[in-house]
Every structure is written in structure tokens, then in C-alpha cells.
Amino acid sequence: MTSQAVNKTGSGWPRRNSHGTGLTEMNKLQTNQSMTLNRTINLYPLTNYTFGTKEPLFEKDPSVPARFQRMRDEFDKIGMRRSVEGVLLVHEHGLPHVLLLQLGTTFFKLPGGELSAGEDEVDGLKRLLTETLGRQDGVKQDWIVEDTIGNWWRPNFEPPQYPYIPPHITKPKEHKRLFLVQLHEKALFAVPKNYKLVAAPLFELYDNSQGYGPIISSLPQALCRFNFIYIPACSCSSSAYHPNMSIVNIYIHDENIYNVEKKPPEKPPKPPLYHSRFEHQVRQETKSCKDAHRTMGFSKIPLPGPADFLRKNCGPRHRATKSAPVRLCTGHKPPIPKPHEPSPCQVLKVVDFRKENIKKVVAANPKKPRPRYADTRKGDFHDLEKSGLMPIYMCQPKFGKVPQYLTRRKKDLAAQKDRLIEDRAQQQPRCSYILQEERVELLKGLKKNWEKLQQEYQSLPLLTDTVPKMIRKAKLENNLKQLEKDILTIENNPYIYLYDDDQKDA
């Protein structure tokens, strides 16, 4: 696989001179091809790098549909989206590993992101790597971008991406380019708190699109054209770090791909119980105040006799002695709130009383007018209830008693009900039950009639050439069918009731 001269636009195709192609361009192309035949990448051990944490780095979109909606809006304004991602390589146990960012338990991604409009791809990748894994102690970190190892296109506003542009797609929606980044021998990276940095070996990524996706699983094939030089670890050198940054070594902790397991979260320790410094004082004062009121004591004034009962404005008058108020915690009162500040324990509720009164008036029942009467033409009104003109039924002797017409009506209804019961008792039942003996005799008679009709039907002449013969034959057939139907009905129904049509009509 050969690489070609990289132009400033980052399209990956060689720029042709307008004056024509000469020997100089051919020589350059041959030198570039020879350089890409033996590309070597230095891989340093994982233990050479130190990893810290920094503030979480959240995505721009809360969900996948929102991300595609934003992509659709940006496509209408600026066109195709351009994104870049960097491939960072280290070695562990003599095997090349790729540094991946893990979000949650199953989502892995390469460090990188979207480019701004008109931004160069290499400069944008360095900016995104600094935002994702850059240090926060002010030390500028230099990223060495080696070569392009992959191009992926998104044909539609959907998750699938392909390493080629389908023939029916003229305007792809996103172009993602993968770059190989050469790491320094020693470095310090700051990982966002919401991500976990893991080192995945190439044999784990190979043909594992289910776990890592098509782009990451294709990295072993894309990196097979490079020669890896494994540089051993050097224990004499040390990397600098910021004192306020919490250091996390990815080799010791569980960020390695070999130790990715779900561990139960540790339960936080219970906070100690709160003990007030005035607890002992409060208990003593409460106990001392209760001791003085154990009994009511004897009466200071002798009780009077039964004859000397109390009368109005007589007898001794005693005033209660004012005792000093008992204060449990003296000297530790809360400060007095200022006039313009509400007290902390009081919650002020703003109520619009005019609206509340309007609601009450609208929902209230209308007031009934008081009955009055006018005794003169000028309109002198008086209370009708107190005038005696309205009948007051409470004073009548029949008030509260059942009227006589209701009593008579109840008697008439009871007599009518009794008559109906007597009439029903005297009436004969409309249907009569056929006993089993009668049913058997009826069945035998029907069968005898069927046999007679069958003999008569069989004695008919074979030739029915006249109308009377045809009528007689049809009549016999109908009678036989009716008898067969009646016999089948009686045999299938063991319990038969017979209705009297005359009694029913009556």
C-alpha cells in the first residue's frame, strides 16, 4: 500500500502542477513510494506513561437522534461534516495495544471529534487530542501526526459508515479520517472523569466488530503495513506531573483491557452520629425543672363547707405568682432577624386576596331573597314569616303523621297482590309433562305409522305417468320425512312438555 504526497487541503490526492509534470515530480513520487515501503513506528511500553484525571467532557448531543438532527441542520448550512480521530499505540507483553476511550460498559471510541468549518485536519486533530487527553498544568503537549491510515464515509443520516463511497451516493454526509499518532517516550495524559482509558491489544480488535464497531475492528488490517519497533522500558527516567492532579497508572489499575470487569460499587462509610456539645447541660436542666413539679402539694386555703358555697363577688381573690421562664440553653439564641429579612423558619406565601375573593363569590350559591309583603301602595315592606300570613304546618294535629290516602293506597296494593297470588294458584299450568310410558307409546305409534306409510310407498307403481300418481307419491314422501323428523326429535329429547294452544290463547 503506497502513500502519496499530502497537499495542504488534506484530501489525500497529489496536487498536479499547472505547468505540466516533469522529471522532478516523478523523482518525488518515487522517493515517497520508497519511503512508505518500510515505515517504522516506535512503540513504547505502557508503563512509561502516567495518566491523571480532569473535569468530565460531555458530548454535544444528549442522544443519537439529536446528533443526526444536528448533522442534518449543519449539512444544510455548511455541507459535509469532517471529523478526525487519532490512533495512539503502546506495547505491553510484547504486543501492540491501542489506547481507547471507554464510555459506560460497552461503548469504545478513538480520541478525536468534529472539525470546524475551514479548519485543517492535522491542526484540528491536535486541538481535539489536547482537549481530550491534554494536560491541565499549562505544559504544552506536542502531538506527532505520522500518516493517514483510513477514510470512512457516512452516506446517509444513519449510523452505518463505509470505507468507500457507494456508487449511488453523490453527497456523503460525513467524512472521517484516521491518523496514526507517534507518542513520545514519556508523557502525561489527563483523562476526563466520565471516560475510562483502556489499552486493547490488536488481536482483541481483529474481526470483532460486535464489541468495538467496524472502524476500530479494522485497525489491525490498517496497521499491518507498518513495522513496529518495541522499545524496552527505562526505569531511570521519570515523568513530570502536576501536584494537584490525581495520578492514575493505567498498568496498575483496572483500565487495562485484560481487567475490564464489572465490580460492585463500594458502600460509602456511614457518617458518625451527631452529638451536641450542650447535650449534658440540656439533660441536667430538664431533670431539675421536672423535680419541682412531681406533686401538686396541699391546698393553702381550707376548703369551705357545703353551706358556704361561693356567691358572686365574694371569696378571696388570688393572683398567680409569676415565675421566671425556664430556659434550657441560655446565651445561645439565634440572632434576631432584620426587619426587611424574613425569618429562616417562616415561609412567606404570596396570596392575591382579590382573586381568591372573586373565586369564592363566583363559586358560592346565590343568596335567596327574604320573603316580604307590602301592605300599602307606597311599598311598606314587612317580613312575611313573622306576620302570621303564612301557614305554619307544625302546629296542626296532622303534622308528622302519615296521610290517610297513603294508608288506603297501601291497603289497595296489598289486596291486589293477594288477588294475583290466588288467581295464579287457581290457574292450571300451560304445559304438561309427558311421562316416560306415554313417550314410549308415542314413539311406538309413530314407528308403526312410518312402517305403514313405507309399505304403501313401496307398493306404488314404478311408472308415474299421471298427475294423480305424482301427487300421491310426493304426499307420501312428505309424510315419511315428517315422521322421521318427529321420531328423531322424541328419541333425542327424553323430557318433553306439551303446551295447550287453546289455553295459551285464552
Tab-separated table of N, CA and C in Angstrom, residues 58-138:
chain	number	residue	atom	x	y	z
A	58	PHE	N	-18.329	16.192	28.208
A	58	PHE	CA	-19.613	15.666	27.761
A	58	PHE	C	-19.782	15.873	26.266
A	59	GLU	N	-20.645	15.035	25.682
A	59	GLU	CA	-20.940	15.118	24.251
A	59	GLU	C	-21.843	16.330	23.976
A	60	LYS	N	-21.834	16.779	22.723
A	60	LYS	CA	-22.673	17.915	22.356
A	60	LYS	C	-24.146	17.543	22.301
A	61	ASP	N	-24.441	16.286	21.989
A	61	ASP	CA	-25.829	15.856	21.786
A	61	ASP	C	-26.210	14.883	22.886
A	62	PRO	N	-27.430	15.019	23.449
A	62	PRO	CA	-27.838	14.093	24.513
A	62	PRO	C	-28.186	12.703	24.035
A	63	SER	N	-28.513	12.524	22.737
A	63	SER	CA	-28.915	11.212	22.230
A	63	SER	C	-28.488	11.097	20.773
A	64	VAL	N	-28.612	9.867	20.256
A	64	VAL	CA	-28.248	9.612	18.856
A	64	VAL	C	-29.190	10.328	17.883
A	65	PRO	N	-30.534	10.315	18.069
A	65	PRO	CA	-31.393	11.084	17.153
A	65	PRO	C	-31.072	12.579	17.163
A	66	ALA	N	-30.728	13.128	18.330
A	66	ALA	CA	-30.366	14.546	18.369
A	66	ALA	C	-29.074	14.808	17.607
A	67	ARG	N	-28.141	13.850	17.654
A	67	ARG	CA	-26.880	14.029	16.924
A	67	ARG	C	-27.127	14.066	15.418
A	68	PHE	N	-27.971	13.156	14.910
A	68	PHE	CA	-28.251	13.150	13.471
A	68	PHE	C	-29.075	14.365	13.058
A	69	GLN	N	-29.921	14.860	13.965
A	69	GLN	CA	-30.679	16.064	13.647
A	69	GLN	C	-29.752	17.271	13.526
A	70	ARG	N	-28.761	17.359	14.408
A	70	ARG	CA	-27.782	18.444	14.312
A	70	ARG	C	-26.938	18.286	13.045
A	71	MET	N	-26.588	17.050	12.696
A	71	MET	CA	-25.834	16.823	11.466
A	71	MET	C	-26.651	17.254	10.251
A	72	ARG	N	-27.956	16.985	10.277
A	72	ARG	CA	-28.811	17.384	9.149
A	72	ARG	C	-28.884	18.906	9.042
A	73	ASP	N	-28.975	19.597	10.183
A	73	ASP	CA	-29.034	21.059	10.150
A	73	ASP	C	-27.719	21.653	9.656
A	74	GLU	N	-26.581	21.096	10.131
A	74	GLU	CA	-25.295	21.609	9.681
A	74	GLU	C	-25.031	21.286	8.203
A	75	PHE	N	-25.556	20.167	7.724
A	75	PHE	CA	-25.361	19.813	6.316
A	75	PHE	C	-26.051	20.823	5.409
A	76	ASP	N	-27.213	21.323	5.841
A	76	ASP	CA	-27.906	22.323	5.030
A	76	ASP	C	-27.158	23.650	5.020
A	77	LYS	N	-26.357	23.914	6.073
A	77	LYS	CA	-25.674	25.214	6.155
A	77	LYS	C	-24.265	25.157	5.580
A	78	ILE	N	-23.430	24.193	6.067
A	78	ILE	CA	-22.010	24.184	5.697
A	78	ILE	C	-21.623	22.980	4.865
A	79	GLY	N	-22.512	22.039	4.662
A	79	GLY	CA	-22.195	20.883	3.829
A	79	GLY	C	-21.749	19.690	4.657
A	80	MET	N	-20.905	18.853	4.064
A	80	MET	CA	-20.483	17.584	4.667
A	80	MET	C	-19.669	17.851	5.938
A	81	ARG	N	-19.920	17.030	6.944
A	81	ARG	CA	-19.177	17.125	8.192
A	81	ARG	C	-17.837	16.407	8.048
A	82	ARG	N	-16.787	17.015	8.602
A	82	ARG	CA	-15.459	16.416	8.595
A	82	ARG	C	-15.045	16.133	10.041
A	83	SER	N	-14.585	14.927	10.276
A	83	SER	CA	-14.137	14.529	11.607
A	83	SER	C	-12.847	13.733	11.483
A	84	VAL	N	-12.030	13.818	12.532
A	84	VAL	CA	-10.729	13.137	12.568
A	84	VAL	C	-10.609	12.410	13.894
A	85	GLU	N	-9.849	11.330	13.890
A	85	GLU	CA	-9.573	10.543	15.088
A	85	GLU	C	-8.122	10.078	15.046
A	86	GLY	N	-7.513	10.006	16.227
A	86	GLY	CA	-6.118	9.611	16.325
A	86	GLY	C	-5.956	8.223	16.898
A	87	VAL	N	-4.987	7.473	16.382
A	87	VAL	CA	-4.674	6.116	16.832
A	87	VAL	C	-3.367	6.192	17.618
A	88	LEU	N	-3.436	5.967	18.944
A	88	LEU	CA	-2.272	6.016	19.824
A	88	LEU	C	-1.872	4.587	20.168
A	89	LEU	N	-0.607	4.228	19.921
A	89	LEU	CA	-0.128	2.859	20.079
A	89	LEU	C	0.912	2.786	21.180
A	90	VAL	N	0.829	1.733	21.993
A	90	VAL	CA	1.827	1.375	23.004
A	90	VAL	C	2.015	-0.134	22.920
A	91	HIS	N	2.981	-0.669	23.653
A	91	HIS	CA	3.157	-2.123	23.676
A	91	HIS	C	3.181	-2.604	25.123
A	92	GLU	N	2.645	-3.806	25.314
A	92	GLU	CA	2.566	-4.455	26.627
A	92	GLU	C	2.632	-5.966	26.401
A	93	HIS	N	3.516	-6.645	27.147
A	93	HIS	CA	3.708	-8.089	26.995
A	93	HIS	C	4.178	-8.437	25.583
A	94	GLY	N	4.882	-7.526	24.936
A	94	GLY	CA	5.379	-7.785	23.588
A	94	GLY	C	4.306	-7.715	22.521
A	95	LEU	N	3.167	-7.079	22.807
A	95	LEU	CA	2.070	-6.982	21.837
A	95	LEU	C	1.666	-5.524	21.702
A	96	PRO	N	1.343	-5.076	20.473
A	96	PRO	CA	0.876	-3.682	20.296
A	96	PRO	C	-0.536	-3.515	20.837
A	97	HIS	N	-0.755	-2.409	21.530
A	97	HIS	CA	-2.045	-2.070	22.113
A	97	HIS	C	-2.476	-0.699	21.594
A	98	VAL	N	-3.775	-0.516	21.453
A	98	VAL	CA	-4.371	0.749	21.025
A	98	VAL	C	-5.063	1.365	22.231
A	99	LEU	N	-4.836	2.664	22.465
A	99	LEU	CA	-5.488	3.366	23.576
A	99	LEU	C	-6.872	3.815	23.122
A	100	LEU	N	-7.887	3.350	23.866
A	100	LEU	CA	-9.281	3.656	23.540
A	100	LEU	C	-9.936	4.341	24.730
A	101	LEU	N	-10.939	5.160	24.429
A	101	LEU	CA	-11.756	5.794	25.465
A	101	LEU	C	-13.029	4.989	25.612
A	102	GLN	N	-13.314	4.558	26.849
A	102	GLN	CA	-14.500	3.747	27.133
A	102	GLN	C	-15.507	4.603	27.879
A	103	LEU	N	-16.753	4.631	27.363
A	103	LEU	CA	-17.867	5.342	27.973
A	103	LEU	C	-18.918	4.319	28.354
A	104	GLY	N	-19.153	4.167	29.643
A	104	GLY	CA	-20.075	3.132	30.103
A	104	GLY	C	-19.373	1.791	30.150
A	105	THR	N	-20.064	0.754	29.706
A	105	THR	CA	-19.516	-0.605	29.751
A	105	THR	C	-19.267	-1.209	28.381
A	106	THR	N	-19.936	-0.696	27.337
A	106	THR	CA	-19.840	-1.354	26.024
A	106	THR	C	-19.448	-0.406	24.897
A	107	PHE	N	-19.302	0.892	25.157
A	107	PHE	CA	-19.030	1.842	24.080
A	107	PHE	C	-17.560	2.251	24.120
A	108	PHE	N	-16.859	2.040	22.988
A	108	PHE	CA	-15.449	2.405	22.852
A	108	PHE	C	-15.311	3.363	21.673
A	109	LYS	N	-14.393	4.293	21.781
A	109	LYS	CA	-14.152	5.256	20.719
A	109	LYS	C	-12.693	5.670	20.740
A	110	LEU	N	-12.223	6.186	19.591
A	110	LEU	CA	-10.887	6.737	19.475
A	110	LEU	C	-10.912	8.210	19.846
A	111	PRO	N	-9.828	8.740	20.398
A	111	PRO	CA	-9.826	10.177	20.727
A	111	PRO	C	-9.855	11.018	19.460
A	112	GLY	N	-10.714	12.020	19.451
A	112	GLY	CA	-10.881	12.884	18.283
A	112	GLY	C	-12.241	13.535	18.324
A	113	GLY	N	-12.709	14.003	17.169
A	113	GLY	CA	-14.009	14.649	17.112
A	113	GLY	C	-14.227	15.351	15.794
A	114	GLU	N	-15.103	16.361	15.813
A	114	GLU	CA	-15.507	17.082	14.617
A	114	GLU	C	-14.584	18.278	14.390
A	115	LEU	N	-14.375	18.604	13.103
A	115	LEU	CA	-13.577	19.762	12.726
A	115	LEU	C	-14.477	20.962	12.490
A	116	SER	N	-13.929	22.128	12.743
A	116	SER	CA	-14.664	23.353	12.448
A	116	SER	C	-14.627	23.630	10.951
A	117	ALA	N	-15.454	24.577	10.544
A	117	ALA	CA	-15.522	24.923	9.110
A	117	ALA	C	-14.204	25.563	8.683
A	118	GLY	N	-13.561	25.006	7.639
A	118	GLY	CA	-12.315	25.541	7.119
A	118	GLY	C	-11.084	25.202	7.939
A	119	GLU	N	-11.180	24.340	8.933
A	119	GLU	CA	-10.039	24.005	9.786
A	119	GLU	C	-9.211	22.899	9.144
A	120	ASP	N	-7.887	23.006	9.285
A	120	ASP	CA	-7.000	21.984	8.753
A	120	ASP	C	-7.139	20.701	9.560
A	121	GLU	N	-7.001	19.552	8.896
A	121	GLU	CA	-7.245	18.267	9.571
A	121	GLU	C	-6.192	17.974	10.623
A	122	VAL	N	-4.906	18.214	10.326
A	122	VAL	CA	-3.832	17.927	11.282
A	122	VAL	C	-3.925	18.864	12.484
A	123	ASP	N	-4.141	20.162	12.195
A	123	ASP	CA	-4.281	21.106	13.308
A	123	ASP	C	-5.521	20.804	14.138
A	124	GLY	N	-6.612	20.434	13.470
A	124	GLY	CA	-7.827	20.090	14.223
A	124	GLY	C	-7.637	18.849	15.073
A	125	LEU	N	-6.901	17.843	14.560
A	125	LEU	CA	-6.660	16.641	15.352
A	125	LEU	C	-5.820	16.968	16.587
A	126	LYS	N	-4.808	17.828	16.438
A	126	LYS	CA	-4.001	18.211	17.594
A	126	LYS	C	-4.846	18.955	18.623
A	127	ARG	N	-5.732	19.805	18.126
A	127	ARG	CA	-6.608	20.527	19.061
A	127	ARG	C	-7.533	19.575	19.809
A	128	LEU	N	-8.103	18.609	19.112
A	128	LEU	CA	-9.028	17.675	19.748
A	128	LEU	C	-8.305	16.746	20.718
A	129	LEU	N	-7.077	16.326	20.373
A	129	LEU	CA	-6.323	15.483	21.301
A	129	LEU	C	-5.962	16.249	22.552
A	130	THR	N	-5.632	17.541	22.411
A	130	THR	CA	-5.331	18.353	23.584
A	130	THR	C	-6.567	18.531	24.452
A	131	GLU	N	-7.739	18.722	23.839
A	131	GLU	CA	-8.961	18.871	24.624
A	131	GLU	C	-9.332	17.581	25.341
A	132	THR	N	-9.054	16.428	24.694
A	132	THR	CA	-9.477	15.159	25.274
A	132	THR	C	-8.473	14.624	26.281
A	133	LEU	N	-7.186	14.576	25.907
A	133	LEU	CA	-6.159	13.957	26.744
A	133	LEU	C	-5.068	14.934	27.164
A	134	GLY	N	-5.209	16.222	26.844
A	134	GLY	CA	-4.172	17.187	27.163
A	134	GLY	C	-4.047	17.476	28.645
A	135	ARG	N	-2.881	17.925	29.053
A	135	ARG	CA	-2.606	18.255	30.444
A	135	ARG	C	-3.248	19.593	30.804
A	136	GLN	N	-3.455	19.772	32.115
A	136	GLN	CA	-4.069	20.990	32.606
A	136	GLN	C	-3.119	21.818	33.467
A	137	ASP	N	-1.855	21.462	33.477
A	137	ASP	CA	-0.895	22.207	34.295
A	137	ASP	C	-0.179	23.284	33.497
A	138	GLY	N	-0.635	23.600	32.286
A	138	GLY	CA	-0.040	24.655	31.490
A	138	GLY	C	1.090	24.223	30.580
